[in-house]
C-alpha atoms as an extended CHARMM CRD file, in Angstrom:
* protein
*
       222  EXT
         1         1  MET       CA             11.6440000000       -8.7010000000       12.0140000000  PROA      1               0.0000000000
         2         2  ALA       CA             11.9330000000       -6.0200000000       14.6520000000  PROA      2               0.0000000000
         3         3  ASN       CA              8.9100000000       -4.3110000000       16.1570000000  PROA      3               0.0000000000
         4         4  PRO       CA              7.4500000000       -2.9420000000       12.9230000000  PROA      4               0.0000000000
         5         5  LEU       CA              4.9540000000       -0.4320000000       14.1490000000  PROA      5               0.0000000000
         6         6  GLU       CA              6.6670000000        1.9300000000       16.5550000000  PROA      6               0.0000000000
         7         7  SER       CA              4.5720000000        4.8650000000       15.3760000000  PROA      7               0.0000000000
         8         8  TRP       CA              1.4900000000        2.6010000000       15.3720000000  PROA      8               0.0000000000
         9         9  LYS       CA              2.0290000000        1.3810000000       18.9380000000  PROA      9               0.0000000000
        10        10  GLU       CA             -1.4450000000        2.1580000000       20.2930000000  PROA      10              0.0000000000
        11        11  ILE       CA             -3.0870000000        0.5020000000       17.2920000000  PROA      11              0.0000000000
        12        12  THR       CA             -0.7920000000       -2.5040000000       17.6710000000  PROA      12              0.0000000000
        13        13  ILE       CA             -2.0480000000       -2.9830000000       21.2200000000  PROA      13              0.0000000000
        14        14  GLU       CA             -5.7320000000       -2.1900000000       20.6780000000  PROA      14              0.0000000000
        15        15  TYR       CA             -6.0870000000       -4.3500000000       17.5640000000  PROA      15              0.0000000000
        16        16  ASP       CA             -3.8600000000       -7.2170000000       18.7840000000  PROA      16              0.0000000000
        17        17  LEU       CA             -1.5570000000       -6.9050000000       15.8050000000  PROA      17              0.0000000000
        18        18  LYS       CA              1.2570000000       -8.9030000000       17.4320000000  PROA      18              0.0000000000
        19        19  GLU       CA             -1.0990000000      -11.8500000000       17.7200000000  PROA      19              0.0000000000
        20        20  PHE       CA             -1.3290000000      -11.8380000000       13.9180000000  PROA      20              0.0000000000
        21        21  LEU       CA              2.3680000000      -11.1690000000       13.3640000000  PROA      21              0.0000000000
        22        22  ASN       CA              3.9020000000      -13.8530000000       15.5760000000  PROA      22              0.0000000000
        23        23  PRO       CA              2.8970000000      -16.8590000000       13.4220000000  PROA      23              0.0000000000
        24        24  ILE       CA              3.9110000000      -14.9330000000       10.2820000000  PROA      24              0.0000000000
        25        25  LYS       CA              7.3700000000      -14.3140000000       11.7210000000  PROA      25              0.0000000000
        26        26  LYS       CA              7.6780000000      -18.0300000000       12.4340000000  PROA      26              0.0000000000
        27        27  ARG       CA              6.7420000000      -18.9810000000        8.8510000000  PROA      27              0.0000000000
        28        28  ILE       CA              9.1910000000      -16.4810000000        7.3720000000  PROA      28              0.0000000000
        29        29  SER       CA             11.9790000000      -17.7450000000        9.6270000000  PROA      29              0.0000000000
        30        30  GLU       CA             11.2940000000      -21.2890000000        8.4440000000  PROA      30              0.0000000000
        31        31  ILE       CA             11.3840000000      -20.2060000000        4.7870000000  PROA      31              0.0000000000
        32        32  SER       CA             14.6010000000      -18.2510000000        5.3570000000  PROA      32              0.0000000000
        33        33  LEU       CA             16.2920000000      -21.3570000000        6.7310000000  PROA      33              0.0000000000
        34        34  GLN       CA             15.5560000000      -23.0350000000        3.3950000000  PROA      34              0.0000000000
        35        35  LYS       CA             17.6900000000      -20.3370000000        1.7220000000  PROA      35              0.0000000000
        36        36  LYS       CA             14.7600000000      -19.0740000000       -0.3420000000  PROA      36              0.0000000000
        37        37  LYS       CA             14.8290000000      -15.4270000000       -1.3890000000  PROA      37              0.0000000000
        38        38  ILE       CA             12.0920000000      -13.3550000000        0.1870000000  PROA      38              0.0000000000
        39        39  PHE       CA             11.1010000000       -9.8740000000       -0.9760000000  PROA      39              0.0000000000
        40        40  PRO       CA             11.2410000000       -7.1650000000        0.1160000000  PROA      40              0.0000000000
        41        41  HSD       CA             14.4130000000       -7.3060000000        2.1930000000  PROA      41              0.0000000000
        42        42  LYS       CA             13.8020000000       -7.9150000000        5.8790000000  PROA      42              0.0000000000
        43        43  GLU       CA             14.4710000000       -4.3080000000        6.8530000000  PROA      43              0.0000000000
        44        44  ASP       CA             11.9230000000       -3.0420000000        4.3020000000  PROA      44              0.0000000000
        45        45  ILE       CA              8.9370000000       -5.2820000000        5.0810000000  PROA      45              0.0000000000
        46        46  PHE       CA              7.2670000000       -2.6290000000        7.2470000000  PROA      46              0.0000000000
        47        47  LYS       CA              8.6180000000        0.4320000000        5.4760000000  PROA      47              0.0000000000
        48        48  ALA       CA              5.1210000000        1.7240000000        4.6550000000  PROA      48              0.0000000000
        49        49  PHE       CA              4.3470000000        2.0070000000        8.3640000000  PROA      49              0.0000000000
        50        50  GLU       CA              7.7110000000        3.5800000000        9.1470000000  PROA      50              0.0000000000
        51        51  LEU       CA              7.3370000000        6.3110000000        6.5170000000  PROA      51              0.0000000000
        52        52  THR       CA              3.6450000000        6.9520000000        7.1930000000  PROA      52              0.0000000000
        53        53  PRO       CA              2.8990000000        7.1780000000       10.9330000000  PROA      53              0.0000000000
        54        54  PHE       CA             -0.6860000000        6.4410000000       11.9210000000  PROA      54              0.0000000000
        55        55  GLU       CA             -1.4410000000       10.0340000000       12.8370000000  PROA      55              0.0000000000
        56        56  LYS       CA             -0.3260000000       11.2600000000        9.4070000000  PROA      56              0.0000000000
        57        57  VAL       CA             -2.3490000000        8.8630000000        7.2380000000  PROA      57              0.0000000000
        58        58  LYS       CA             -4.6540000000       10.6560000000        4.7850000000  PROA      58              0.0000000000
        59        59  VAL       CA             -4.7370000000        8.2460000000        1.8440000000  PROA      59              0.0000000000
        60        60  ILE       CA             -4.4520000000        4.4640000000        1.5500000000  PROA      60              0.0000000000
        61        61  ILE       CA             -3.4170000000        2.8200000000       -1.7280000000  PROA      61              0.0000000000
        62        62  LEU       CA             -3.7460000000       -0.9400000000       -1.4240000000  PROA      62              0.0000000000
        63        63  GLY       CA             -1.8290000000       -3.4720000000       -3.4810000000  PROA      63              0.0000000000
        64        64  GLN       CA             -2.0160000000       -7.2680000000       -3.3470000000  PROA      64              0.0000000000
        65        65  ASP       CA              1.5100000000       -8.5400000000       -2.7520000000  PROA      65              0.0000000000
        66        66  PRO       CA              5.0230000000       -7.2290000000       -3.4090000000  PROA      66              0.0000000000
        67        67  TYR       CA              6.8500000000       -7.3560000000       -6.7240000000  PROA      67              0.0000000000
        68        68  HSD       CA              8.5350000000      -10.7580000000       -6.9910000000  PROA      68              0.0000000000
        69        69  GLY       CA             11.4390000000       -9.7900000000       -9.2600000000  PROA      69              0.0000000000
        70        70  ILE       CA             15.0010000000       -9.2010000000       -8.1160000000  PROA      70              0.0000000000
        71        71  ASN       CA             15.5060000000       -5.7420000000       -6.5500000000  PROA      71              0.0000000000
        72        72  GLN       CA             11.9460000000       -4.6050000000       -7.2800000000  PROA      72              0.0000000000
        73        73  ALA       CA             10.0010000000       -4.6680000000       -3.9920000000  PROA      73              0.0000000000
        74        74  ASN       CA             11.0060000000       -1.9140000000       -1.5790000000  PROA      74              0.0000000000
        75        75  GLY       CA              8.2870000000       -2.1400000000        1.0760000000  PROA      75              0.0000000000
        76        76  LEU       CA              5.8810000000        0.3720000000       -0.4900000000  PROA      76              0.0000000000
        77        77  ALA       CA              3.0440000000       -0.9110000000       -2.6730000000  PROA      77              0.0000000000
        78        78  PHE       CA              3.6670000000       -0.2560000000       -6.3900000000  PROA      78              0.0000000000
        79        79  SER       CA              6.9650000000        1.5500000000       -5.6440000000  PROA      79              0.0000000000
        80        80  VAL       CA             10.4830000000        0.6410000000       -6.7630000000  PROA      80              0.0000000000
        81        81  ASN       CA             13.8250000000        2.1980000000       -5.9080000000  PROA      81              0.0000000000
        82        82  LYS       CA             15.1890000000        4.9990000000       -8.0590000000  PROA      82              0.0000000000
        83        83  ASP       CA             17.4820000000        2.9290000000      -10.2640000000  PROA      83              0.0000000000
        84        84  ILE       CA             14.9130000000        0.2020000000      -11.0470000000  PROA      84              0.0000000000
        85        85  ARG       CA             12.9490000000        0.0220000000      -14.2800000000  PROA      85              0.0000000000
        86        86  PHE       CA              9.2100000000        0.6600000000      -13.9090000000  PROA      86              0.0000000000
        87        87  PRO       CA              7.1320000000       -2.5240000000      -13.6380000000  PROA      87              0.0000000000
        88        88  PRO       CA              4.1660000000       -2.3940000000      -16.0570000000  PROA      88              0.0000000000
        89        89  SER       CA              1.5440000000       -1.5080000000      -13.4170000000  PROA      89              0.0000000000
        90        90  LEU       CA              3.6430000000        1.3590000000      -12.0950000000  PROA      90              0.0000000000
        91        91  LEU       CA              4.1980000000        2.6830000000      -15.6060000000  PROA      91              0.0000000000
        92        92  ASN       CA              0.4240000000        2.7200000000      -16.1110000000  PROA      92              0.0000000000
        93        93  ILE       CA             -0.0570000000        4.4820000000      -12.7690000000  PROA      93              0.0000000000
        94        94  PHE       CA              2.3500000000        7.1490000000      -13.9740000000  PROA      94              0.0000000000
        95        95  LYS       CA              0.5510000000        7.4390000000      -17.3120000000  PROA      95              0.0000000000
        96        96  GLU       CA             -2.7000000000        8.1430000000      -15.4550000000  PROA      96              0.0000000000
        97        97  TYR       CA             -0.8530000000       10.4990000000      -13.0850000000  PROA      97              0.0000000000
        98        98  SER       CA              0.4830000000       12.3960000000      -16.0970000000  PROA      98              0.0000000000
        99        99  THR       CA             -2.9300000000       12.7050000000      -17.7450000000  PROA      99              0.0000000000
       100       100  ASP       CA             -4.7980000000       13.4670000000      -14.5250000000  PROA      100             0.0000000000
       101       101  LEU       CA             -2.4000000000       16.1120000000      -13.2020000000  PROA      101             0.0000000000
       102       102  ASN       CA             -0.9080000000       17.3610000000      -16.4720000000  PROA      102             0.0000000000
       103       103  LEU       CA              2.5680000000       16.4270000000      -15.2920000000  PROA      103             0.0000000000
       104       104  PRO       CA              5.3860000000       14.5700000000      -17.0590000000  PROA      104             0.0000000000
       105       105  ILE       CA              5.9110000000       10.9050000000      -16.2830000000  PROA      105             0.0000000000
       106       106  PRO       CA              8.4160000000       10.7790000000      -13.3940000000  PROA      106             0.0000000000
       107       107  SER       CA             12.0160000000        9.7910000000      -13.9670000000  PROA      107             0.0000000000
       108       108  ASP       CA             11.9990000000        7.1900000000      -11.1840000000  PROA      108             0.0000000000
       109       109  GLY       CA              9.5470000000        4.9170000000       -9.4160000000  PROA      109             0.0000000000
       110       110  ASP       CA             10.3610000000        5.7410000000       -5.7980000000  PROA      110             0.0000000000
       111       111  LEU       CA              7.0640000000        6.6770000000       -4.1030000000  PROA      111             0.0000000000
       112       112  SER       CA              8.5230000000        7.4440000000       -0.6740000000  PROA      112             0.0000000000
       113       113  GLY       CA              7.7310000000       11.1360000000       -1.1790000000  PROA      113             0.0000000000
       114       114  TRP       CA              4.0410000000       10.2550000000       -1.2940000000  PROA      114             0.0000000000
       115       115  ALA       CA              4.3940000000        8.0460000000        1.7810000000  PROA      115             0.0000000000
       116       116  LYS       CA              5.9890000000       10.8250000000        3.8190000000  PROA      116             0.0000000000
       117       117  GLN       CA              3.0150000000       13.0650000000        3.0500000000  PROA      117             0.0000000000
       118       118  GLY       CA              0.4850000000       10.5930000000        4.4260000000  PROA      118             0.0000000000
       119       119  VAL       CA             -0.1380000000        8.1400000000        1.5860000000  PROA      119             0.0000000000
       120       120  LEU       CA             -0.0210000000        4.6680000000        3.1390000000  PROA      120             0.0000000000
       121       121  LEU       CA              1.2040000000        2.4080000000        0.3380000000  PROA      121             0.0000000000
       122       122  ILE       CA              0.5310000000       -1.0760000000        1.6370000000  PROA      122             0.0000000000
       123       123  ASN       CA              0.1780000000       -4.4700000000        0.1020000000  PROA      123             0.0000000000
       124       124  SER       CA             -2.3740000000       -6.7880000000        1.6440000000  PROA      124             0.0000000000
       125       125  ILE       CA              0.3600000000       -9.4560000000        1.7390000000  PROA      125             0.0000000000
       126       126  LEU       CA              3.6940000000       -7.9930000000        2.8020000000  PROA      126             0.0000000000
       127       127  THR       CA              6.1690000000      -10.6270000000        1.5930000000  PROA      127             0.0000000000
       128       128  VAL       CA              6.6770000000      -12.8910000000       -1.4080000000  PROA      128             0.0000000000
       129       129  GLU       CA              9.1940000000      -15.4760000000       -2.6070000000  PROA      129             0.0000000000
       130       130  SER       CA             11.3750000000      -14.6380000000       -5.5730000000  PROA      130             0.0000000000
       131       131  GLY       CA              9.6340000000      -15.3760000000       -8.8460000000  PROA      131             0.0000000000
       132       132  SER       CA              6.5000000000      -16.7080000000       -7.1710000000  PROA      132             0.0000000000
       133       133  PRO       CA              3.6100000000      -14.1990000000       -6.9240000000  PROA      133             0.0000000000
       134       134  GLY       CA              1.0890000000      -14.9750000000       -4.2030000000  PROA      134             0.0000000000
       135       135  SER       CA              3.4430000000      -17.4540000000       -2.5360000000  PROA      135             0.0000000000
       136       136  HSD       CA              2.8540000000      -16.0060000000        0.9630000000  PROA      136             0.0000000000
       137       137  LYS       CA             -0.9020000000      -15.5700000000        0.6890000000  PROA      137             0.0000000000
       138       138  ASP       CA             -1.5370000000      -18.2090000000        3.3560000000  PROA      138             0.0000000000
       139       139  PHE       CA              0.8900000000      -16.8160000000        5.9280000000  PROA      139             0.0000000000
       140       140  GLY       CA             -1.6990000000      -14.6600000000        7.7240000000  PROA      140             0.0000000000
       141       141  TRP       CA             -0.6980000000      -11.3100000000        6.2560000000  PROA      141             0.0000000000
       142       142  GLU       CA             -4.2080000000      -10.5510000000        5.0360000000  PROA      142             0.0000000000
       143       143  GLN       CA             -5.6470000000      -10.8730000000        8.5280000000  PROA      143             0.0000000000
       144       144  PHE       CA             -2.9810000000       -8.4500000000        9.7400000000  PROA      144             0.0000000000
       145       145  THR       CA             -3.5940000000       -5.8610000000        7.0340000000  PROA      145             0.0000000000
       146       146  ASN       CA             -7.3660000000       -6.2300000000        7.3710000000  PROA      146             0.0000000000
       147       147  GLN       CA             -6.9090000000       -5.1270000000       10.9790000000  PROA      147             0.0000000000
       148       148  ILE       CA             -4.9020000000       -2.1360000000        9.7880000000  PROA      148             0.0000000000
       149       149  ILE       CA             -7.7360000000       -1.1190000000        7.4450000000  PROA      149             0.0000000000
       150       150  LYS       CA            -10.2890000000       -1.6000000000       10.2240000000  PROA      150             0.0000000000
       151       151  ALA       CA             -8.2380000000        0.5540000000       12.6020000000  PROA      151             0.0000000000
       152       152  LEU       CA             -7.9320000000        3.3510000000       10.0630000000  PROA      152             0.0000000000
       153       153  ASN       CA            -11.6490000000        3.1700000000        9.3450000000  PROA      153             0.0000000000
       154       154  ASP       CA            -12.5610000000        3.2140000000       13.0410000000  PROA      154             0.0000000000
       155       155  LYS       CA            -10.1210000000        5.7720000000       14.3750000000  PROA      155             0.0000000000
       156       156  LYS       CA            -10.0390000000        8.3370000000       11.5800000000  PROA      156             0.0000000000
       157       157  SER       CA            -12.4530000000       10.2520000000        9.3910000000  PROA      157             0.0000000000
       158       158  ASN       CA            -12.2900000000       11.6470000000        5.8650000000  PROA      158             0.0000000000
       159       159  LEU       CA             -9.5980000000        9.2960000000        4.6320000000  PROA      159             0.0000000000
       160       160  VAL       CA             -9.2900000000        8.3520000000        0.9730000000  PROA      160             0.0000000000
       161       161  PHE       CA             -9.0970000000        4.6230000000        0.2310000000  PROA      161             0.0000000000
       162       162  ILE       CA             -7.9060000000        3.8490000000       -3.3100000000  PROA      162             0.0000000000
       163       163  PHE       CA             -8.7670000000        0.3140000000       -4.3500000000  PROA      163             0.0000000000
       164       164  TRP       CA             -7.5360000000       -0.7100000000       -7.8070000000  PROA      164             0.0000000000
       165       165  GLY       CA             -8.8530000000       -4.0280000000       -9.1040000000  PROA      165             0.0000000000
       166       166  ALA       CA            -11.2220000000       -6.6670000000       -7.7670000000  PROA      166             0.0000000000
       167       167  TYR       CA             -8.8850000000       -7.9390000000       -5.0720000000  PROA      167             0.0000000000
       168       168  ALA       CA             -8.3980000000       -4.5330000000       -3.4520000000  PROA      168             0.0000000000
       169       169  GLN       CA            -12.0850000000       -3.7500000000       -3.8430000000  PROA      169             0.0000000000
       170       170  SER       CA            -12.9380000000       -6.8170000000       -1.7730000000  PROA      170             0.0000000000
       171       171  LYS       CA            -11.6160000000       -4.8050000000        1.2000000000  PROA      171             0.0000000000
       172       172  LYS       CA            -14.4070000000       -2.2430000000        0.8680000000  PROA      172             0.0000000000
       173       173  ILE       CA            -16.3510000000       -4.2320000000        3.4570000000  PROA      173             0.0000000000
       174       174  PHE       CA            -13.9940000000       -2.8460000000        6.1310000000  PROA      174             0.0000000000
       175       175  VAL       CA            -14.5580000000        0.8150000000        5.2090000000  PROA      175             0.0000000000
       176       176  ASN       CA            -17.5000000000        3.0200000000        6.1440000000  PROA      176             0.0000000000
       177       177  SER       CA            -18.1980000000        4.9800000000        2.9730000000  PROA      177             0.0000000000
       178       178  SER       CA            -20.2220000000        7.5710000000        4.8870000000  PROA      178             0.0000000000
       179       179  LYS       CA            -17.1160000000        8.7900000000        6.7340000000  PROA      179             0.0000000000
       180       180  HSD       CA            -14.4130000000        8.0930000000        4.1190000000  PROA      180             0.0000000000
       181       181  LEU       CA            -14.0190000000        8.3370000000        0.3490000000  PROA      181             0.0000000000
       182       182  ILE       CA            -13.5280000000        5.0750000000       -1.5420000000  PROA      182             0.0000000000
       183       183  ILE       CA            -12.0680000000        5.4210000000       -5.0410000000  PROA      183             0.0000000000
       184       184  THR       CA            -12.2700000000        2.2830000000       -7.1710000000  PROA      184             0.0000000000
       185       185  SER       CA            -11.2670000000        1.3690000000      -10.6990000000  PROA      185             0.0000000000
       186       186  PRO       CA             -9.8240000000       -1.5830000000      -12.6060000000  PROA      186             0.0000000000
       187       187  HSD       CA             -6.2470000000       -2.5040000000      -11.7350000000  PROA      187             0.0000000000
       188       188  PRO       CA             -3.4190000000       -0.5890000000      -13.4890000000  PROA      188             0.0000000000
       189       189  SER       CA             -1.9760000000       -3.8290000000      -14.8330000000  PROA      189             0.0000000000
       190       190  PRO       CA             -1.6750000000       -4.0050000000      -18.6480000000  PROA      190             0.0000000000
       191       191  LEU       CA             -4.4170000000       -6.6510000000      -18.5870000000  PROA      191             0.0000000000
       192       192  SER       CA             -7.0300000000       -4.2580000000      -17.2160000000  PROA      192             0.0000000000
       193       193  ALA       CA             -5.8150000000       -0.6570000000      -17.3050000000  PROA      193             0.0000000000
       194       194  HSD       CA             -7.7020000000        0.0720000000      -20.5250000000  PROA      194             0.0000000000
       195       195  LYS       CA            -10.9620000000       -1.1320000000      -18.9650000000  PROA      195             0.0000000000
       196       196  GLY       CA            -11.4020000000        1.9520000000      -16.8210000000  PROA      196             0.0000000000
       197       197  PHE       CA             -8.2080000000        2.6490000000      -14.9030000000  PROA      197             0.0000000000
       198       198  PHE       CA             -7.0930000000        5.1340000000      -17.5250000000  PROA      198             0.0000000000
       199       199  GLY       CA             -9.2840000000        8.1920000000      -17.1290000000  PROA      199             0.0000000000
       200       200  SER       CA            -10.2780000000        7.4080000000      -13.5340000000  PROA      200             0.0000000000
       201       201  ARG       CA             -8.4020000000       10.4810000000      -12.1810000000  PROA      201             0.0000000000
       202       202  PRO       CA             -7.6290000000        9.1230000000       -8.6860000000  PROA      202             0.0000000000
       203       203  PHE       CA             -5.0210000000       11.7610000000       -7.8750000000  PROA      203             0.0000000000
       204       204  SER       CA             -7.1490000000       14.8310000000       -8.5240000000  PROA      204             0.0000000000
       205       205  LYS       CA            -10.2200000000       13.1910000000       -6.9480000000  PROA      205             0.0000000000
       206       206  THR       CA             -8.1790000000       12.5410000000       -3.8090000000  PROA      206             0.0000000000
       207       207  ASN       CA             -7.0560000000       16.1350000000       -3.5310000000  PROA      207             0.0000000000
       208       208  ASP       CA            -10.5520000000       17.4640000000       -4.2520000000  PROA      208             0.0000000000
       209       209  TYR       CA            -11.8330000000       15.4400000000       -1.3110000000  PROA      209             0.0000000000
       210       210  LEU       CA             -8.9860000000       16.3840000000        1.0360000000  PROA      210             0.0000000000
       211       211  ARG       CA             -9.4280000000       20.0490000000        0.1670000000  PROA      211             0.0000000000
       212       212  LYS       CA            -13.1870000000       19.8490000000        0.7350000000  PROA      212             0.0000000000
       213       213  HSD       CA            -12.5650000000       18.4140000000        4.2070000000  PROA      213             0.0000000000
       214       214  LYS       CA             -9.9070000000       20.9890000000        5.0810000000  PROA      214             0.0000000000
       215       215  LYS       CA             -7.0500000000       18.4880000000        4.9980000000  PROA      215             0.0000000000
       216       216  GLY       CA             -3.7400000000       19.2260000000        3.3550000000  PROA      216             0.0000000000
       217       217  GLU       CA             -3.6110000000       18.0470000000       -0.2220000000  PROA      217             0.0000000000
       218       218  ILE       CA             -0.9850000000       15.5870000000       -1.4460000000  PROA      218             0.0000000000
       219       219  ASP       CA              1.7430000000       17.0600000000       -3.6100000000  PROA      219             0.0000000000
       220       220  TRP       CA              1.8430000000       14.1660000000       -6.0550000000  PROA      220             0.0000000000
       221       221  GLN       CA              4.5860000000       15.6990000000       -8.1850000000  PROA      221             0.0000000000
       222       222  LYS       CA              7.8000000000       13.7170000000       -8.0800000000  PROA      222             0.0000000000
C-alpha cells in the first residue's frame, strides 16, 4: 500500500493515521504471502479517499466491509464496476434512489460519479478475504476509519452522515448532531430493506440539507 491519503495529508498527521495503518499493512502483507485473495485490489483499497479529497467532502455513506465476491469490491462502499451485476444491497439502494428522486434505476453500479462530487463512500473495514465477510474485522481498520469520522466531525460543519443499519449507526457517537445531519435507516440488505429503508428518502433529504446550508447539492443521477 502506497501513501493512501495524499489529499488528506494534514488529517493524516494531526490524527496519527499512519500509526493505525502500519500494523494493518503488516497483517495484509502476511495474508498476501499465504496466497489468499484480498478485496479490493491493492490499488483500490483507498480509492474513496483518492476520489473524494478531504476539502470536498459533503456527504459520508458508511458501509461495513467490502463485497467479498470475485470482481465486486472496487474501493467505494456499495459500488461495483460498470460491468458487474448489482449486489442485492446496491439494487435496493437504486430502488430507493428511483422512488426518492423519480429517476430510472441506473444501468451500472459504479458510484465514482457520486464520490467525485463529495460523497465519501467508505467502509469501516477496508479489506476482506475472498468469500469470507468480516474476515479483516480485527486488523485495526475500524480504529482507522473511526479517526476519519472524528476528523470530519471536528474539522467540518454541515456534513451529511448516512448510516444504514445498526452497525453504521453505532458510529453516531463520533458525530455532533448539532453541527451535522445524521440520516439513519435500516440497512438496504434484502433482510432489512422492507423494515424502513424503503421510503427513507436519503437522497432528497441530503440535498434539502445541503441547499439549506448553501452547499452545492449532489447530482445523484447516473
